Short mmCIF file of C-alpha atoms in Angstrom, two decimals:
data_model
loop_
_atom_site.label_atom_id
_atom_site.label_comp_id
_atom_site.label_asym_id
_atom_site.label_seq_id
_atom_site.Cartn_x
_atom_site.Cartn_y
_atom_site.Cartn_z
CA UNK A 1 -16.79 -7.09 -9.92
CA UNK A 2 -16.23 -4.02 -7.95
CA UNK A 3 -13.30 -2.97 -6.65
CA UNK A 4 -12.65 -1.26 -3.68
CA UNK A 5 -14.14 2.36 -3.40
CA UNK A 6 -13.58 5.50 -1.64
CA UNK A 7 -15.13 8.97 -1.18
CA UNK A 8 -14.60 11.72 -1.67
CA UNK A 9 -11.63 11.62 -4.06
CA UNK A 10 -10.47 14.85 -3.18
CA UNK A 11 -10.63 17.03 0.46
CA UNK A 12 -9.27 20.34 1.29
CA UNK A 13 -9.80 21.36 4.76
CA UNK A 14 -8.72 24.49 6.29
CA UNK A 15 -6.56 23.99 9.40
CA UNK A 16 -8.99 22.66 12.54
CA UNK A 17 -11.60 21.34 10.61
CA UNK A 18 -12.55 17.79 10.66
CA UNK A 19 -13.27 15.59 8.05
CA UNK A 20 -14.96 11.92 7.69
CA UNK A 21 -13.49 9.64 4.80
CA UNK A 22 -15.46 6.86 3.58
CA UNK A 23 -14.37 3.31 2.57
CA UNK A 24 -16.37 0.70 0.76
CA UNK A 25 -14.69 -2.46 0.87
CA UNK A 26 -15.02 -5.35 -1.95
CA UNK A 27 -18.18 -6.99 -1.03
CA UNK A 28 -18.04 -10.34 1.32
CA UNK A 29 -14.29 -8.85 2.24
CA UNK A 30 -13.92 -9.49 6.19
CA UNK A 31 -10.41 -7.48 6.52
CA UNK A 32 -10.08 -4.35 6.05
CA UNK A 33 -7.21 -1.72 6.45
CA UNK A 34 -6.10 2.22 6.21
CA UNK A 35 -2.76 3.61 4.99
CA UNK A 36 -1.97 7.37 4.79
CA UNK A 37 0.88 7.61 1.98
CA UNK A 38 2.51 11.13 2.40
CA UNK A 39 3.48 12.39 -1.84
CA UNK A 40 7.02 10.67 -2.92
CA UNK A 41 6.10 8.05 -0.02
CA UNK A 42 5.39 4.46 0.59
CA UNK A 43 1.68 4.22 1.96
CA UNK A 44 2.21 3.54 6.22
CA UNK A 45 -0.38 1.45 7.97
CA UNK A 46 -2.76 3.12 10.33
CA UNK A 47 -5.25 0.58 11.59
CA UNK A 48 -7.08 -2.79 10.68
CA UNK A 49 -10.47 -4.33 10.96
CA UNK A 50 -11.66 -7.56 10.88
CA UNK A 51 -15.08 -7.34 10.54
CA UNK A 52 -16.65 -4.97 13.14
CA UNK A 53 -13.40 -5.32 15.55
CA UNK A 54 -10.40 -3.08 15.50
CA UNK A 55 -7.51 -5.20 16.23
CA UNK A 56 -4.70 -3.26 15.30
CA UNK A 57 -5.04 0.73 16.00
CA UNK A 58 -0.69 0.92 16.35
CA UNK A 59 -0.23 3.08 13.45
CA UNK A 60 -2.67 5.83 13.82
CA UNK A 61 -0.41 8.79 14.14
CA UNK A 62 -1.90 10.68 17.21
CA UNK A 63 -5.18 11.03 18.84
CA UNK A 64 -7.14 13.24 16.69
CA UNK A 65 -7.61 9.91 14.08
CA UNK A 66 -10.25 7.87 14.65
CA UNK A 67 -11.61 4.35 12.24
CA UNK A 68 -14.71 2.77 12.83
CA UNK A 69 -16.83 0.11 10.84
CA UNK A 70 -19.37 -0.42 12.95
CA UNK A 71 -21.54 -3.10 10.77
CA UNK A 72 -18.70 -4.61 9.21
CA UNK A 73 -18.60 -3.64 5.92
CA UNK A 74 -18.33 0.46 5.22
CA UNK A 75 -15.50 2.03 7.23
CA UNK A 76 -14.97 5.83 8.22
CA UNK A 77 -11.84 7.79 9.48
CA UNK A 78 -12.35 10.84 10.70
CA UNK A 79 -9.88 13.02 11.50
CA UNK A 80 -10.36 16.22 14.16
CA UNK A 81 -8.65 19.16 14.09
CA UNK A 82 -7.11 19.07 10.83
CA UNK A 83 -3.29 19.85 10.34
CA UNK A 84 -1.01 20.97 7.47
CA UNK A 85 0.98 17.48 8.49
CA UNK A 86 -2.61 15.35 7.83
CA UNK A 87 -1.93 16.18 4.01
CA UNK A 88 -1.73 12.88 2.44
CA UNK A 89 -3.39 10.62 0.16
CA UNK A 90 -5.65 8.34 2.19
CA UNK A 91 -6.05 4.41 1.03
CA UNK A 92 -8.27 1.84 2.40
CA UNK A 93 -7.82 -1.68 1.03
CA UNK A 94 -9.40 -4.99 1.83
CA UNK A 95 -8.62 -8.84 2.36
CA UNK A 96 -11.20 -11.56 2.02
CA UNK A 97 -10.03 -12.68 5.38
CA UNK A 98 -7.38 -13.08 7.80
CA UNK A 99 -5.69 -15.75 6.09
CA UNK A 100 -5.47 -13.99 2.89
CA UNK A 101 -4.28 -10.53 4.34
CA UNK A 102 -1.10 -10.74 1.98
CA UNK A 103 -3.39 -9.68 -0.53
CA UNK A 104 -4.58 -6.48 -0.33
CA UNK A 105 -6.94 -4.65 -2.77
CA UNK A 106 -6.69 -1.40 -2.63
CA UNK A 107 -9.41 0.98 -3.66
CA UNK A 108 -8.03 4.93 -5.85
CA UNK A 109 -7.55 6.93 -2.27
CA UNK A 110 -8.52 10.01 -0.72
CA UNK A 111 -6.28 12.86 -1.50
CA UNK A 112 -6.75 15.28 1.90
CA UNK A 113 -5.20 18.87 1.38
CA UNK A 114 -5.08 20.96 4.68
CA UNK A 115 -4.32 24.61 4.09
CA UNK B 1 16.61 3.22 9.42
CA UNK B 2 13.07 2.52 7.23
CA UNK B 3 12.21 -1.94 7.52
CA UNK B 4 12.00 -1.78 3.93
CA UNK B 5 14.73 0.33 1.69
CA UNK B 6 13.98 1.23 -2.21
CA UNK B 7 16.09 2.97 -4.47
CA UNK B 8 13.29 5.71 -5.57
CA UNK B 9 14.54 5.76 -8.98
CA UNK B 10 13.51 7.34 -11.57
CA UNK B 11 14.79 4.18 -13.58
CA UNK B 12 14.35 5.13 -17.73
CA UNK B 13 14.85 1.91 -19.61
CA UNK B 14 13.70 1.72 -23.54
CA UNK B 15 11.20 -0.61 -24.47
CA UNK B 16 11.77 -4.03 -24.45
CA UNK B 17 14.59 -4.31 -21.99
CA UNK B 18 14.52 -6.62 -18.59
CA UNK B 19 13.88 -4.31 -15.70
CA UNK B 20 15.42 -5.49 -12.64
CA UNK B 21 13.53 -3.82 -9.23
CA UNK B 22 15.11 -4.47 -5.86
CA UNK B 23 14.51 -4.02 -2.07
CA UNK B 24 16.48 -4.84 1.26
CA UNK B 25 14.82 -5.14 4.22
CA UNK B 26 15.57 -5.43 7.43
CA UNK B 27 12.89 -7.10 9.77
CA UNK B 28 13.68 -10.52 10.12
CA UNK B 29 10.08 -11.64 10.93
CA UNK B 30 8.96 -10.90 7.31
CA UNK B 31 7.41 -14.23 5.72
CA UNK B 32 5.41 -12.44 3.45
CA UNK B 33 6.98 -10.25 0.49
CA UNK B 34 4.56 -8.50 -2.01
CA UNK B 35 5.05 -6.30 -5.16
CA UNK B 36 2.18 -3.84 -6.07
CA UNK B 37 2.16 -0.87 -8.92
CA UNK B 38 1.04 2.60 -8.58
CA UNK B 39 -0.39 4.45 -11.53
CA UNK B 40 -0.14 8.05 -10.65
CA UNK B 41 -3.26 9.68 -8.95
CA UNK B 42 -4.06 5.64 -8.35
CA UNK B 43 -4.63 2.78 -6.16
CA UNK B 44 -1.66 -0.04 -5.41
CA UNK B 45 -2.39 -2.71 -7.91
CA UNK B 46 -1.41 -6.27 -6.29
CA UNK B 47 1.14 -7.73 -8.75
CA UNK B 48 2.35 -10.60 -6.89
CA UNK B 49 3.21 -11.71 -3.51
CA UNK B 50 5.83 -14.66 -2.49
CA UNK B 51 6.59 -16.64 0.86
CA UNK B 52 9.92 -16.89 2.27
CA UNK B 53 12.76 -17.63 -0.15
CA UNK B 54 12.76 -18.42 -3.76
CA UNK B 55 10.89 -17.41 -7.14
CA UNK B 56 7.76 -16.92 -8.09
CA UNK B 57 6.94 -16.43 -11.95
CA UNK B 58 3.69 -14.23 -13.69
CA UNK B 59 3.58 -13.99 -17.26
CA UNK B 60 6.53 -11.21 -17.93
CA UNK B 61 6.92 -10.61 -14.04
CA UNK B 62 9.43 -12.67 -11.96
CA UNK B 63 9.68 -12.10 -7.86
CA UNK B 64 12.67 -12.98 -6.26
CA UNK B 65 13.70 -13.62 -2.60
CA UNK B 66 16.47 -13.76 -0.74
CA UNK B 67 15.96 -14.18 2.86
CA UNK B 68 19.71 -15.29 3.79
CA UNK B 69 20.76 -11.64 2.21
CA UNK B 70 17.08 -9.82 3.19
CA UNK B 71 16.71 -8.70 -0.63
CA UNK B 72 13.86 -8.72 -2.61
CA UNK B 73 13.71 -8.38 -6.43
CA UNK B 74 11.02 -7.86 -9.42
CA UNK B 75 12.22 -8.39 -12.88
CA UNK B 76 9.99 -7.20 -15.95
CA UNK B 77 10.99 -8.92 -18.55
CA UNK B 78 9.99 -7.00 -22.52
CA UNK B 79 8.96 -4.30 -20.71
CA UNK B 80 6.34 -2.10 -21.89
CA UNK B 81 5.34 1.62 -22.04
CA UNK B 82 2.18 0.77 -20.22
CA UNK B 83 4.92 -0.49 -17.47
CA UNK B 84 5.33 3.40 -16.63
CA UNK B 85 4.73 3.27 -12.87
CA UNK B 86 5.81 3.78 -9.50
CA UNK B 87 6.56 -0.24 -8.01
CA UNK B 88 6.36 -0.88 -4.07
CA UNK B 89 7.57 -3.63 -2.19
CA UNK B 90 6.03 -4.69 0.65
CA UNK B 91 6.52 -7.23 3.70
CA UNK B 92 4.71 -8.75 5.80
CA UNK B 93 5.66 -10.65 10.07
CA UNK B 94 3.53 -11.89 12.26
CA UNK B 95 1.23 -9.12 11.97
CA UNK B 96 -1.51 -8.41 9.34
CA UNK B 97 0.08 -4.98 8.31
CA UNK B 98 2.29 -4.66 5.41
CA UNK B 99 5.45 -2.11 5.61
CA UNK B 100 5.96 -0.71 2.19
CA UNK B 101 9.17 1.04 0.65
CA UNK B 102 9.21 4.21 -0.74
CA UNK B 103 8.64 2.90 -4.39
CA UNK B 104 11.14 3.29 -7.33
CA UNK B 105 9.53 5.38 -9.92
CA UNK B 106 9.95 3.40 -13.46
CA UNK B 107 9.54 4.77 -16.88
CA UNK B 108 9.61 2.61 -20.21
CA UNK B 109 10.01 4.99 -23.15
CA UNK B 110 8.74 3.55 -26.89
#
C-alpha cells in the first residue's frame, strides 16, 4: 500500500519567507509525528498528533513553527520567517496508534534550503 | 551530552563480513530501542525495534540490548552491497517521541 508521503520534496526559501510543508500519513494511521534532521544528523522530534490533537508540541524549536492536522489525517508545518538555521530535511512519519508508536513509518522528507 | 551516542562511522567492511553497529545511551527511562536505515536523499526505513533487554533476530539482522550497560547493538550478518546505508538507533521512555543518534554511515564494498 502507500507509504507515507510528503510535498514538496524540495524548498528553497529566501530568508523571511514562510513556507507550508505537507504530510500525508499512511491511511487509517491515528499517530502522527515531525522530525527536522539537520545534514550529518540524527532526525530530532518536533511535535506529535494523535488524530486531530497535538499532544506533544516540546520539540518545536522556537515560535515561528507551527503543525496542525486539523481533520486528522493530512498534516501541515509551516514555518514563518524563514532562517538560514531552518535548513534541514523535514520528515513526517506515522503510527497506526498510540500503542504502536515504536513503529514509525516514515515518508522521503522535505529538504528546506533557506538562503 | 546527546541521550543517544553513535560512532558516525564511515565503517567500510567487504562483502560478506558480520557488521557489528552499536549505541550507548543514557536515559534510563528508555523501554523501547529501534534500528531504522537511511538510504541517502531517503526516508528512515524501520528495521527492527526490541523491548528492554535481550535479542531479537530478522533474517540476517540481529538487535541486541543491554540495559544493565545502556548499549545497544545491530549485527548484519553476510552483509551486502545493497547494505550501503546510514543506520540510526533510536529509543524510546514514557513518551511517544523517539531520540535518535547521529547514525553511523556503513558501506559494504563487492
Amino acid at each position: 500500500g502507500a507509504g507515507v508521503s510528503q510535498s514538496p520534496r524540495y524548498k528553497v526559501a529566501k530568508r523571511g519567507q514562510d513556507v507550508a510543508l505537507r504530510c500525508d500519513p499512511i491511511s487509517g494511521h491515528v499517530s502522527l509525528f515531525w522530525y527536522q534532521q539537520a545534514l550529518g544528523q540524527g532526525p530530532e522530534f518536533l511535535t506529535y498528533f494523535q488524530n486531530e490533537a497535538q499532544l506533544d508540541k516540546s520539540g518545536l524549536p522556537s515560535d515561528r513553527f507551527f503543525a496542525e492536522r486539523p481533520e486528522g489525517s493530512v498534516s501541515t508545518l509551516k514555518i514563518q520567517r524563514t532562517q538560514q538555521e531552518d535548513s534541514a530535511v523535514y520528515l513526517c512519519a506515522s503510527s497506526l496508534s498510540a500503542p504502536t508508536n515504536n513503529e514509525q513509518y516514515f515518508g522521503p522528507g522535505t529538504r528546506l534550503t533557506v538562503t | 551530552q546527546k541521550e543517544v551516542e553513535q560512532d558516525p562511522g564511515p565503517l567500510s567492511v567487504p562483502e560478506g563480513a558480520i557488521v557489528s553497529l552499536n549505541c550507548t545511551y543514557s536515559n534510563s527511562a528508555f523501554q523501547y530501542f529501534m534500528w531504522y536505515r537511511q538510504y541517502s536523499r531517503k526516508g528512515p526505513e524501520l528495521l527492527m525495534y526490541t523491548y528492554s533487554s535481550g535479542n531479537k533476530e530478522d533474517g540476517r539482522f540481529t538487535a541486541q540490548v543491554d540495559k544493565s550497560s545502556k548499549y545497544i547493538s545491530l549485527f548484519i550478518r553476510d552483509s551486502q552491497p545493497s547494505d550501503s546505508a546510514t543506520y540510526l538507533c533510536a529509543g524510546r521512555g514514557n513518551t511517544d517521541k523517539l531520540i535518535f543518534g547521529t547514525g553511523t554511515r556503513l558501506q559494504v564494498f563487492p
